[in-house]
XYZ file of C-alpha atoms in Angstrom:
603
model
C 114.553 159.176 123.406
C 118.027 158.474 124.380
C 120.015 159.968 127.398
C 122.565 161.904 125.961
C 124.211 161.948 129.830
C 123.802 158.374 129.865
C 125.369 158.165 126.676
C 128.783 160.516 127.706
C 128.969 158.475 131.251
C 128.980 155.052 129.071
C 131.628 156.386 126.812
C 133.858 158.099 129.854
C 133.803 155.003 132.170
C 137.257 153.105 131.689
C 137.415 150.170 129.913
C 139.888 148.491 131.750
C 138.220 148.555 135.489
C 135.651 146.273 134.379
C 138.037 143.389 132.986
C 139.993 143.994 135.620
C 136.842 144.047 138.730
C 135.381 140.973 137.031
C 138.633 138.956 137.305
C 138.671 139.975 141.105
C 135.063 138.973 141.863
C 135.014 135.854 139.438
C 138.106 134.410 141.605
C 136.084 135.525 144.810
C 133.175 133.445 143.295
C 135.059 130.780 142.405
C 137.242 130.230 145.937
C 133.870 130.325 148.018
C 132.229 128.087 145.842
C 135.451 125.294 146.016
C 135.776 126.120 149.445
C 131.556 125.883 150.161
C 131.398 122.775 148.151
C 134.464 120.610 147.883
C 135.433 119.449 151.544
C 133.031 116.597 152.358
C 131.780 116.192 148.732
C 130.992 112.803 147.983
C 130.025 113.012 144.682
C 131.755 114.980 141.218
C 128.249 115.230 140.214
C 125.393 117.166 140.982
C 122.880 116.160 143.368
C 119.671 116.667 140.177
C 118.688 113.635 138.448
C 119.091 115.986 134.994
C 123.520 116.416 135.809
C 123.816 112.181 135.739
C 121.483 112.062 133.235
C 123.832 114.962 131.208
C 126.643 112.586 132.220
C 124.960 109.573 130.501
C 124.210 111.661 127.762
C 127.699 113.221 127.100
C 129.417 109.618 128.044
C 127.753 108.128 125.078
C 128.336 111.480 122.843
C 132.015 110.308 123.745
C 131.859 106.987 122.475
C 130.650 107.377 119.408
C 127.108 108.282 119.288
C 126.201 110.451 116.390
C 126.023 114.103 116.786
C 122.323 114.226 115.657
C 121.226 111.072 117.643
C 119.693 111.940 120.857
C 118.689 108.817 121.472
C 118.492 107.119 124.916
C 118.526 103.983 123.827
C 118.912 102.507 127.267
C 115.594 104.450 128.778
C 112.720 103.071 128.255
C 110.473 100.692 126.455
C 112.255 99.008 123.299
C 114.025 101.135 120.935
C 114.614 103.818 124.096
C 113.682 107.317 124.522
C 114.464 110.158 122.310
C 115.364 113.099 124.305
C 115.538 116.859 123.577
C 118.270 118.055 125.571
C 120.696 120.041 123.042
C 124.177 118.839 122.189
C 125.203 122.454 122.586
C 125.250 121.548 126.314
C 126.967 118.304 126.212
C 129.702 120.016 123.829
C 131.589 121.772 126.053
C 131.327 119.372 129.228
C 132.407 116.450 126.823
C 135.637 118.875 125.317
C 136.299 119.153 129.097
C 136.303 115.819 129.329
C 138.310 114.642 126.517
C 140.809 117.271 127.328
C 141.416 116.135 130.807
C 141.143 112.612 129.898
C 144.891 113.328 127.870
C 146.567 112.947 131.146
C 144.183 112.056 133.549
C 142.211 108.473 133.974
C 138.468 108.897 132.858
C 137.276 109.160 136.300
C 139.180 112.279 137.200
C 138.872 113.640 133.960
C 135.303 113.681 134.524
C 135.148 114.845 137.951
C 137.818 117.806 136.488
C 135.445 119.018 133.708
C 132.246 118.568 135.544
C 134.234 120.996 138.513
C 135.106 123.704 135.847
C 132.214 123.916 133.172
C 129.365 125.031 135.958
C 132.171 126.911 137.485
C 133.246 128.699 134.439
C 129.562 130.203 134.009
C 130.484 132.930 136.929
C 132.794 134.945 134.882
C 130.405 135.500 131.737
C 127.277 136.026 134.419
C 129.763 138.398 136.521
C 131.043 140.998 133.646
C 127.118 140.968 131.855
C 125.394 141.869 135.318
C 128.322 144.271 135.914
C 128.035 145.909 132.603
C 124.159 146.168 132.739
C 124.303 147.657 136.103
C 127.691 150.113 134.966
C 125.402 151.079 132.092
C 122.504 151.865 134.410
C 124.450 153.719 137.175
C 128.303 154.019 136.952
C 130.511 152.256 138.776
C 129.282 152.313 142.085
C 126.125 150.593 140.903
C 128.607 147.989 138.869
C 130.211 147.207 142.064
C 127.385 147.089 144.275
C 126.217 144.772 140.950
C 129.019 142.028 141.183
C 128.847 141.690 144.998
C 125.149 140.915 144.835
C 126.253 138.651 141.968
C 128.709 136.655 143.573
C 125.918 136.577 146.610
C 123.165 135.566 143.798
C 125.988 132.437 142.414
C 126.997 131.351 145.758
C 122.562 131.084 146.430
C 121.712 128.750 143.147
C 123.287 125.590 143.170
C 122.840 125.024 139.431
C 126.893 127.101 139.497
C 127.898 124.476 141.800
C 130.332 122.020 140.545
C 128.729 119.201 139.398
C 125.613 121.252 138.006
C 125.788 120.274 134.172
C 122.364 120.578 133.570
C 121.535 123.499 130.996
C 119.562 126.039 133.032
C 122.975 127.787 134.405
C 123.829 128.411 130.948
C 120.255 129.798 130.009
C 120.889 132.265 133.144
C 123.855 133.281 131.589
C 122.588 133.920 127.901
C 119.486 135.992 129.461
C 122.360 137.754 131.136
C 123.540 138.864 128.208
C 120.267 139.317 126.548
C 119.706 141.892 129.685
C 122.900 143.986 129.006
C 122.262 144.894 125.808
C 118.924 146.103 126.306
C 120.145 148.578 128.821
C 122.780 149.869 126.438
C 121.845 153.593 126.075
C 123.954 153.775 122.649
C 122.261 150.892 121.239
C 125.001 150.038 119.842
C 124.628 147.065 117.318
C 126.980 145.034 118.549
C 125.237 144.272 121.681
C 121.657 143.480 119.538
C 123.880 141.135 117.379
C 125.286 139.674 120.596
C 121.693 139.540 122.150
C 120.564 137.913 119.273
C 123.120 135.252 119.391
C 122.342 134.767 123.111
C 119.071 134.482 122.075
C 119.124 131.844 119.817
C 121.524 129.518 121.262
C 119.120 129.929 124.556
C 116.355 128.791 122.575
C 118.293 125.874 120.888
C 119.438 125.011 124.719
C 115.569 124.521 125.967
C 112.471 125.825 125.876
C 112.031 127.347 129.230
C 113.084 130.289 128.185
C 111.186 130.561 125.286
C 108.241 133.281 126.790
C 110.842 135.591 128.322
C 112.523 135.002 124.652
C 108.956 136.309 123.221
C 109.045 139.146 125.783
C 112.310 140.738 124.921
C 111.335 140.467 120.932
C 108.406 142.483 121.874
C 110.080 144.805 123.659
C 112.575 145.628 121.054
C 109.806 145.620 118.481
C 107.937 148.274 120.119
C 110.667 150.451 121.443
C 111.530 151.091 117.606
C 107.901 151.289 116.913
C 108.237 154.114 119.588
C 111.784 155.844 119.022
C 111.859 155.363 115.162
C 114.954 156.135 113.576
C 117.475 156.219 116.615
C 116.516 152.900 117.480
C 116.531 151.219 113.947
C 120.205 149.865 113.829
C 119.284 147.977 117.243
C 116.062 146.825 115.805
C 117.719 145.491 112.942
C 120.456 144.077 114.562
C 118.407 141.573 116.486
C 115.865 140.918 114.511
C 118.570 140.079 111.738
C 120.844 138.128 114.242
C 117.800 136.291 115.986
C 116.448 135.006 112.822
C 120.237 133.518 111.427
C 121.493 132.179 114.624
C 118.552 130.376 115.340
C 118.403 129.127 111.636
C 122.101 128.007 112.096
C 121.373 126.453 115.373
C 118.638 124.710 113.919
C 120.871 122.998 110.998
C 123.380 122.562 113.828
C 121.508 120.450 116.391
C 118.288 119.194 114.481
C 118.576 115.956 111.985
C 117.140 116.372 108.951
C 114.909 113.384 109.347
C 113.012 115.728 111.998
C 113.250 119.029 110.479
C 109.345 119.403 109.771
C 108.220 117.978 113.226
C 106.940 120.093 115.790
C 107.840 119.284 119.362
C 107.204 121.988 122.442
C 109.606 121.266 124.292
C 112.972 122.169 122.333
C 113.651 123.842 119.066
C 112.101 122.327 116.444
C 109.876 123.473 113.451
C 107.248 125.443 114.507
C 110.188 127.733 116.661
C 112.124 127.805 113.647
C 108.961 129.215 111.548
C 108.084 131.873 114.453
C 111.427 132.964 114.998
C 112.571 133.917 111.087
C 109.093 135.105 110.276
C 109.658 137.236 113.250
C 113.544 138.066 112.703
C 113.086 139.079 109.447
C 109.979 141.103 109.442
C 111.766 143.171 112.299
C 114.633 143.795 109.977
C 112.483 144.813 107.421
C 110.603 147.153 109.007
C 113.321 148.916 110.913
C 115.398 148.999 107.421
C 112.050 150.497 105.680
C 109.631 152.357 108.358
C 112.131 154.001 110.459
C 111.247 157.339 109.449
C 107.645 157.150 109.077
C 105.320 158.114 111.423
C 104.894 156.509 114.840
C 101.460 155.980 114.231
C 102.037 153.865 110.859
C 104.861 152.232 112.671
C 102.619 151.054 115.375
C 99.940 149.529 112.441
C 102.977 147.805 110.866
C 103.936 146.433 113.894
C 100.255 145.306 114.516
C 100.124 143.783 111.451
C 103.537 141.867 112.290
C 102.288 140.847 115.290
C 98.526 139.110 113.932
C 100.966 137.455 110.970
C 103.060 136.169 113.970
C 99.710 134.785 115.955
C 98.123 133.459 112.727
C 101.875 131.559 112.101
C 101.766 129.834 115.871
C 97.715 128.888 115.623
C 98.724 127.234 112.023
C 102.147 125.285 112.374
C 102.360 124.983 116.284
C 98.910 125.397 118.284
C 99.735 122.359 120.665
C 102.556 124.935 122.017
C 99.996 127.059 123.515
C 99.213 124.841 126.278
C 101.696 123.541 129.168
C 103.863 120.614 127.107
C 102.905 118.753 130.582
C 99.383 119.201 129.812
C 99.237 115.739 128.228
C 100.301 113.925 130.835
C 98.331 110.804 132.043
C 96.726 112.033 135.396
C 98.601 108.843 137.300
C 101.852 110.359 136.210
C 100.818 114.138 137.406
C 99.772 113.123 140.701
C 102.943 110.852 141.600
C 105.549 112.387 139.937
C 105.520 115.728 138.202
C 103.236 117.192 141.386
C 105.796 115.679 143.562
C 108.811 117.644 142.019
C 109.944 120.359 143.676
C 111.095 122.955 140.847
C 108.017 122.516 138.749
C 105.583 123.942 141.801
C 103.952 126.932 141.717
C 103.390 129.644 144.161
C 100.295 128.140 145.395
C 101.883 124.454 145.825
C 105.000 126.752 147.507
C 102.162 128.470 149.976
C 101.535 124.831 151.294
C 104.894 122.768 150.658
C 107.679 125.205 151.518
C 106.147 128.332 153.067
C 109.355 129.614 154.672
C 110.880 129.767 150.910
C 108.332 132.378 149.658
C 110.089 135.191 150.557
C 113.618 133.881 148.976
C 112.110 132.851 145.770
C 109.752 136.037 145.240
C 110.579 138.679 147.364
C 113.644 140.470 145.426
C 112.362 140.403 142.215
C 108.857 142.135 143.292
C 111.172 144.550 145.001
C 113.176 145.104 141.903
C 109.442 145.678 139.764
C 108.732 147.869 142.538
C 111.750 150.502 141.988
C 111.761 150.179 138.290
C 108.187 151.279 138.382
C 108.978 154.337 140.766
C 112.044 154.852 137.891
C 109.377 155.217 135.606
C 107.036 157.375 137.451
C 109.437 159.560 138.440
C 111.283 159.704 134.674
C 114.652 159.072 135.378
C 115.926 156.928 131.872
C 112.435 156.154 131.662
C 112.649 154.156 128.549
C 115.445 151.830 129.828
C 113.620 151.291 133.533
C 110.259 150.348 131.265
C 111.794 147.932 129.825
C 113.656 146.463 133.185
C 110.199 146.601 134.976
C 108.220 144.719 131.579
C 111.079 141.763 131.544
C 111.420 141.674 135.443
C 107.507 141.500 135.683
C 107.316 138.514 132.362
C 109.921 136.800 134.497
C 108.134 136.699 137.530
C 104.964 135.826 136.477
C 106.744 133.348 135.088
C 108.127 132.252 138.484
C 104.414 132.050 139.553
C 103.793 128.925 137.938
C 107.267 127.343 138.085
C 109.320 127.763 140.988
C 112.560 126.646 138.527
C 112.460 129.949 137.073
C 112.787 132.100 140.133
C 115.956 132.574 139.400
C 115.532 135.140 136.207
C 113.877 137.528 138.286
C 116.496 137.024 140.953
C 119.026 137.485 138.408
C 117.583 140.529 136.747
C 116.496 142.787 139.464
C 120.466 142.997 140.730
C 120.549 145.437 137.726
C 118.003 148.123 138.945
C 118.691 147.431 143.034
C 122.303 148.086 142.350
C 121.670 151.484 141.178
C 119.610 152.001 144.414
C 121.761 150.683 146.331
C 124.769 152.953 144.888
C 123.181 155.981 145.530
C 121.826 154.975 148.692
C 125.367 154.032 149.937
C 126.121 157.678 148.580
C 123.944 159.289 150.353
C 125.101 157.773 153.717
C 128.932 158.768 153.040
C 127.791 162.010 153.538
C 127.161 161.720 156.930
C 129.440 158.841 158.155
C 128.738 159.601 161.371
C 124.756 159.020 161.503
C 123.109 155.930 161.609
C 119.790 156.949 160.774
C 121.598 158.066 157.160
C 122.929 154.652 156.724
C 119.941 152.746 157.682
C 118.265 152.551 154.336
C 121.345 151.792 152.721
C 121.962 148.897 154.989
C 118.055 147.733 154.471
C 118.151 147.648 150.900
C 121.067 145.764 150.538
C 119.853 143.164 152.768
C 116.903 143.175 150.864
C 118.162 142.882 147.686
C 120.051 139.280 148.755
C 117.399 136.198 147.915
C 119.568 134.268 150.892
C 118.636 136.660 153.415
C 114.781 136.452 152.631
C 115.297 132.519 152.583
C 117.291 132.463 155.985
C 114.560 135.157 157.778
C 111.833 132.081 156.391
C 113.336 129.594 157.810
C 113.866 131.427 161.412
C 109.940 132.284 160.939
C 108.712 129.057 160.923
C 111.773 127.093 162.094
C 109.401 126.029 165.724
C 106.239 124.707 163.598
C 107.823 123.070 160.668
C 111.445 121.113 162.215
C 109.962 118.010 162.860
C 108.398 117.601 159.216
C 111.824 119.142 157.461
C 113.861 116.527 159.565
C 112.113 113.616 158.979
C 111.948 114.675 154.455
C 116.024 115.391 155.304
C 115.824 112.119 156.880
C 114.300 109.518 153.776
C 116.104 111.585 151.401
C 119.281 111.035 152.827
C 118.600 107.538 152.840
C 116.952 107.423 149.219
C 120.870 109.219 148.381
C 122.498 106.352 150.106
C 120.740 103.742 148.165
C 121.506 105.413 145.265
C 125.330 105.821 145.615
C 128.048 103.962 143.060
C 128.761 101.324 146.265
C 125.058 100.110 146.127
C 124.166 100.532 142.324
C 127.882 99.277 141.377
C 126.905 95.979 142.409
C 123.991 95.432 139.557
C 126.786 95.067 137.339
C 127.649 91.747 138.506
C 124.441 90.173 136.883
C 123.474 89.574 133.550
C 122.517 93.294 131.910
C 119.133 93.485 130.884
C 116.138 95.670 131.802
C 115.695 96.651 135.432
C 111.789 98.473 136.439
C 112.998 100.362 139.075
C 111.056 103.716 140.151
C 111.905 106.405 138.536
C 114.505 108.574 140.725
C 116.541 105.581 140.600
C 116.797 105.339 137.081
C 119.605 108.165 135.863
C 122.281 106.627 138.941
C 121.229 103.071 137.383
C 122.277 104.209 133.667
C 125.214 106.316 135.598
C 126.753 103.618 137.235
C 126.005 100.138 135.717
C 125.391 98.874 132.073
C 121.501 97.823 132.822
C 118.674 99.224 131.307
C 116.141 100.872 132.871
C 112.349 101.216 131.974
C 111.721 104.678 134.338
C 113.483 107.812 134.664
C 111.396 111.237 135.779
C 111.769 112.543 132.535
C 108.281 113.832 130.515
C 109.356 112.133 127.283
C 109.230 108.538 128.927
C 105.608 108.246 129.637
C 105.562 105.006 128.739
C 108.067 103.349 130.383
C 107.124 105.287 133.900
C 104.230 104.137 133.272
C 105.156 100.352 133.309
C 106.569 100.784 136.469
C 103.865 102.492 138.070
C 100.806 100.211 136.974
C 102.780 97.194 138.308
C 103.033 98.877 141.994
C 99.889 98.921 141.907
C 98.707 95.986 139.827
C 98.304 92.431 141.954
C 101.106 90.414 141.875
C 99.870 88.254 139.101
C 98.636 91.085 137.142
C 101.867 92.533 137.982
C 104.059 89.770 136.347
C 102.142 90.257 132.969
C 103.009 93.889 133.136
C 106.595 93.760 133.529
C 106.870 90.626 130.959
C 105.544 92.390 128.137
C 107.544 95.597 128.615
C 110.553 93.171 128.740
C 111.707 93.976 132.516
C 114.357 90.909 133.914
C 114.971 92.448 137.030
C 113.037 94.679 140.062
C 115.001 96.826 141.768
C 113.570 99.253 144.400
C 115.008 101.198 147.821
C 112.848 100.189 150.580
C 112.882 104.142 151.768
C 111.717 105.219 147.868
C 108.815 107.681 148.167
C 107.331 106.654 144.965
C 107.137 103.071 146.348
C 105.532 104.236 149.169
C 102.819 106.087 148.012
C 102.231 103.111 145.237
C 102.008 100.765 148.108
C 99.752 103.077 150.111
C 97.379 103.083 146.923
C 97.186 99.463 146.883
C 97.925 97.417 150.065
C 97.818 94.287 148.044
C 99.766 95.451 145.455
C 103.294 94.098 144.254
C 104.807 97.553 145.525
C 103.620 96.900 149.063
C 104.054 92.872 149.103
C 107.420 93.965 148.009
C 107.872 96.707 150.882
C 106.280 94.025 152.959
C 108.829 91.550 151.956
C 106.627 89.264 150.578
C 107.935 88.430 147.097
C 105.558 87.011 144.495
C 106.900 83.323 142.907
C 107.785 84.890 139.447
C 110.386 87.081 141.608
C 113.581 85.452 142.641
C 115.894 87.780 145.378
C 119.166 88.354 143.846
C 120.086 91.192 145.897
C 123.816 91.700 146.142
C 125.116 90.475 149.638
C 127.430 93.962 149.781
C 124.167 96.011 149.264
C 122.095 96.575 152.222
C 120.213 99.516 151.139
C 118.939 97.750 148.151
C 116.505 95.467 147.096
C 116.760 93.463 143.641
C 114.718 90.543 142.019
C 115.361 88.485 138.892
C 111.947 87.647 137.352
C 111.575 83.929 136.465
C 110.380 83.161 133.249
C-alpha cells in the first residue's frame, strides 16, 4: 500500500529549503572538520595504512600506469601484487590532483586534493540523509536528520581529510541507496539512481556486497507484495542494477580477467549474479505485476533458487569469509591484531568501553522501527528500515568496520522520533518533565555520546593499558614519518623485508621495494617476513635470499616484531631487537634516523 498522506506531504514540502539547509549544514560540517583537524596536523594523509597505500596507488595511476593495471608491482614477491581496489576511487583523488598540480607544486597539490575529496563526501551524505528523513517525517525530522548527520561525519574519521580510502564513498552510495527506498511515490528516478549507487558500490568493494543482496531482496519482495503500484520501482532497479554494474564491469575489469572469479571485488561471478538478478526483476515486474500475489510470490521463489543455483555453480568460494584462506600464522599476527576487522566478541575483550558507540544507536534505531511496525504507522516503509538496519548490524557483529551503516541508517527513523518528540515538548515550554524524553533521545541517538559515557565507565580500570598502546603507537608513527623513511632513499633501491605496517609509508615515501604490507592479497610476501622473525639467523638468511630481500628494516617499538621475537627468543627478530646482528647483516642505518633500524644483507 502506499500513503496517500505521505505522498501529498512529499509533493507539498518546498523544494528549495532542502538545497538551501544542505548548503548551511555541509559548510557547518566542513568548518568543524578543518577547524577539528587541520591545526597541529602533521600529515596531508590519513592516519590508515589503506589512504598511503591509495596515494601509491593513484601516484602511479598519474604516471602512466594503465587504467586496467592494478598492479603493485613494488609489493611483494617478484612480479608484485595485484590488487583489487577500484580505479573508480583513485579517479577522482588523482583529477584532484592533476588539477591542483596546474598551479601548485606536487606536494601541495596533493595535500589540496587529498583535503577536499574526503571532505566533499559531506554534502552528497548530508542532502540523501536529509531527504530520507524529509520523506519519512517532514521537515522537522529533516532537520533533526542533518544535525545528527553533521554529528555522525564529525564521529568517523574516514570524512576526515586525508581519508582516501573507499569506505566513505560506500557510506555515501548506501546513502543514497537508503533514500530511495523510503520514497513513498516510488518514483523511478530514485530506483534508477539506487541502482546506479548500487553498482558503482559494488564495483568500489565488496564489503558492501550482503547489504547490496539485502536491499535487492527487499525490493523484490515488496513488488511481490504491492504488485502493480510498485512495478515501475521494481523495474527501475532491477533494470538499472543489472546495466550499471555491466558498464562498471567493462569499465574497471581487463579483459584478460573477465572470466575469473575473485571475492573480494567485482569480478565474474558478481557480474553473473547481479544481471541474472537485474534482469529477471525487470521481467517479472514488466510481466507479473497484475497477477496474483500468490503467483508472484512462486515467481519470485523460483527467481530466488535460479539465483542460489547461479552462486553454488560460478562462485561457491564466495560463500565463505575471503579471509578464510588465510595461513593460520598470518590470522593470529596480523588480521586478529587489526582493529576494524574484530567482532563483537573480540570488542567485549579489546575495547569494552566502545560497545556502546559502535552498537548502541543502531539497535535503538531497530528498536523504533519495529514499534513503527507494530503500531502501523507507514508500515511498509518502517519494515523495510528495520530489515536493512537489522542486515547492517548483524553485519557489524562480525566486523567492527561496518558499524558505521547502521550508524548511518538509523539517523533516518530516530529523526522522526526525535521531531515529534521535540514537538511534543514545545507544547509545554515551561515543563521539564515534557522535554525530558526529547532531550534523552537525542542524546541517544549520537554514537559519540555512547562512546564518551564508555570511556568515563571504565576510564579508572583500563588508563594504564590505553596509555601505554597510545604510547608504542605514537612511537611506531614516529618511526614511520617522511624524516625517518626519507632517508632509505639515499641507498641503492632494492627490496627492503620490513614488517608489514611499515610497508605502505616505505612505498609512500622512498623508491624501495617492499616484500610486506597488511594487505590479504600479499600472503606471500608477509609471509617471508614473518618466517624469518622467527627462523634462526642462518635459516633466516636463506629466507630472505630467495625472496630477493637486500635490506632489513624494522622499528625497534614495532608490535609485530615483538610478538615474532617473543615466539622465538633465538630468532633473527629478537637477536635483532636484542641488537645482535647476524654476519650476513651489515648496519646501514642512516645517522639522521634514530627511530630506525636498517641492514644491508651481504651476499
Amino acid at each position: 500500500m502506499v500513503d496517500v498522506s505521505a505522498q501529498v506531504s512529499d509533493r507539498q514540502q518546498p523544494r528549495a529549503s532542502l538545497a538551501l539547509w544542505i548548503g548551511f549544514y555541509s559548510l557547518a560540517a566542513i568548518a568543524l572538520i578543518a577547524l577539528l583537524n587541520l591545526p597541529g596536523a602533521g600529515d596531508y594523509v590519513g592516519v590508515d595504512n589503506d589512504d598511503v597505500m591509495r596515494l601509491v596507488e593513484v601516484r602511479d595511476l598519474l604516471s602512466g600506469q594503465s587504467w586496467f593495471d592494478l598492479m603493485q608491482y613494488r609489493l611483494g614477491l617478484a612480479g608484485g601484487t595485484l590488487m583489487h581496489w577500484s580505479r573508480f576511487i583513485d579517479l577522482p583523488i588523482a583529477a584532484l590532483i592533476w588539477f591542483f598540480g596546474m598551479f601548485l607544486p606536487q606536494r601541495m597539490a596533493e595535500a589540496a586534493a587529498l583535503f577536499v575529496w574526503p571532505v566533499s563526501l559531506n554534502l552528497p551524505v548530508l542532502y540523501f540523509i536529509g531527504l530520507g528523513a524529509r520523506r519519512l517525517g517532514g521537515e522537522r525530522a529533516m532537520f533533526a536528520a542533518l544535525a545528527l548527520t553533521v554529528l555522525f561525519l564529525l564521529q568517523v574519521q574516514r570524512f576526515e581529510p586525508g581519508g582516501i580510502d573507499h569506505h566513505n564513498a560506500q557510506m555515501t552510495l548506501i546513502a543514497i541507496v537508503a533514500a530511495a527506498l523510503v520514497d513513498p511515490l516510488h518514483r523511478a528516478s530514485s530506483y534508477v539512481l539506487a541502482g546506479l549507487a548500487a553498482a558503482i558500490a559494488l564495483a568500489v568493494g565488496a564489503e558492501t556486497t550482503p547489504l547490496l543482496a539485502v536491499v535487492g531482496i527487499i525490493i523484490a519482495v515488496r513488488w511481490a507484495l504491492s504488485g502493480k503500484p510498485y512495478a515501475t520501482a521494481a523495474r527501475s532497479f532491477g533494470l538499472a542494477f543489472a546495466l550499471f554494474t555491466g558498464a562498471a564491469y567493462a569499465a574497471t575489469v581487463p579483459s584478460v580477467l573477465y572470466t575469473k572469479v575473485t571475492c573480494d571485488n567485482l569480478s565474474f561471478g558478481f557480474l553473473a549474479l547481479t544481471v541474472y538478478g537485474g534482469v529477471a526483476l525487470f521481467a517479472l515486474a514488466s510481466l507479473g505485476s497484475r497477477a496474483p500475489m500468490a503467483v508472484r510470490l512462486g515467481a519470485l521463489a523460483c527467481i530466488g533458487a535460479g539465483a542460489a543455483g547461479l552462486t553454488l555453480a560460478v562462485m561457491p568460494q564466495c560463500l565463505q569469509n575471503p579471509l578464510a584462506g588465510l595461513d593460520p600464522l598470518l590470522k593470529e599476527i596480523w588480521l586478529d591484531r587489526v582493529s576494524e576487522a574484530q567482532s563483537i566478541v573480540s570488542m567485549v575483550t579489546l575495547r569494552p568501553s566502545s560497545i556502546g558507540g559502535f552498537y548502541f544507536v543502531g539497535f535503538i534505531a531497530m528498536v523504533v522501527s519495529a514499534w513503527r511496525v507494530r503500531m502501523g504507522e507507514r508500515r511498509d516503509v518502517y519494515l523495510v528500515l528495520f530489515v536493512l538496519l537489522t542486515a547492517a548490524w548483524l553485519i557489524s557483529l562480525v566486523q567492527v568496520r561496518a558499524s558505521t551503516f547502521p550508524q548511518m541508517l538509523s539517523i533516518l527513523p530516530l529523526s522522526v522520533l526525535i521531531a515529534e518528540l521535540q514537538a511534543i515538548s514545545r507544547r509545554d515550554p515551561d515543563s521539564v518533565i515534557a522535554g525530558l524524553p526529547f532531550a534523552i533521545m537525542t542524546l541517544a541517538s549520537i554514537p559519540g555520546v555512547w562512546f564518551i559515557a564508555g570511556y568515563l565507565a571504565t576510564e579508572a580500570a583500563g588508563s594504564d593499558k590505553a596509555e601505554k598502546m597510545a604510547a608504542a603507537s605514537a612511537k611506531l608513527t614516529v618511526c614511520t614519518k617522511e624524516a625517518n623513511l626519507s632517508t632509505l632513499n639515499r641507498l641503492p633501491k632494492g627490496m627492503i623485508a620490513a614488517p608489514s605496517n611499515m610497508g605502505a609509508p616505505i612505498l609512500r615515501f622512498t623508491g624501495h621495494s617492499v616484500l610486506s604490507a597488511p594487505y590479504h592479497r600479499n600472503p606471500e610476501g608477509m609471509l617471508v617476513v614473518l618466517h624469518a622473525g622467527l627462523a634462526a639467523p642462518e635459516k633466516a638468511e636463506a629466507i630472505l635470499g630467495n625472496a630477493g630481500a637486500d635490506y632489513v628494516a624494522f622499528c625497534p617499538d614495532d608490535g609485530e616484531m615483538k610478538e615474532l621475537a617473543a615466539r622465538a627468543p633465538d630468532g633473527l627478530a629478537a637477536a635483532l631487537l636484542k641488537d645482535r646482528p647476524p654476519a650476513f647483516l651489515k648496519d646501514v642505518t642512516p645517522a639522521d634516523a634514530p627511530d630506525l633500524k636498517v641492514y644491508r644483507l651481504v651476499r
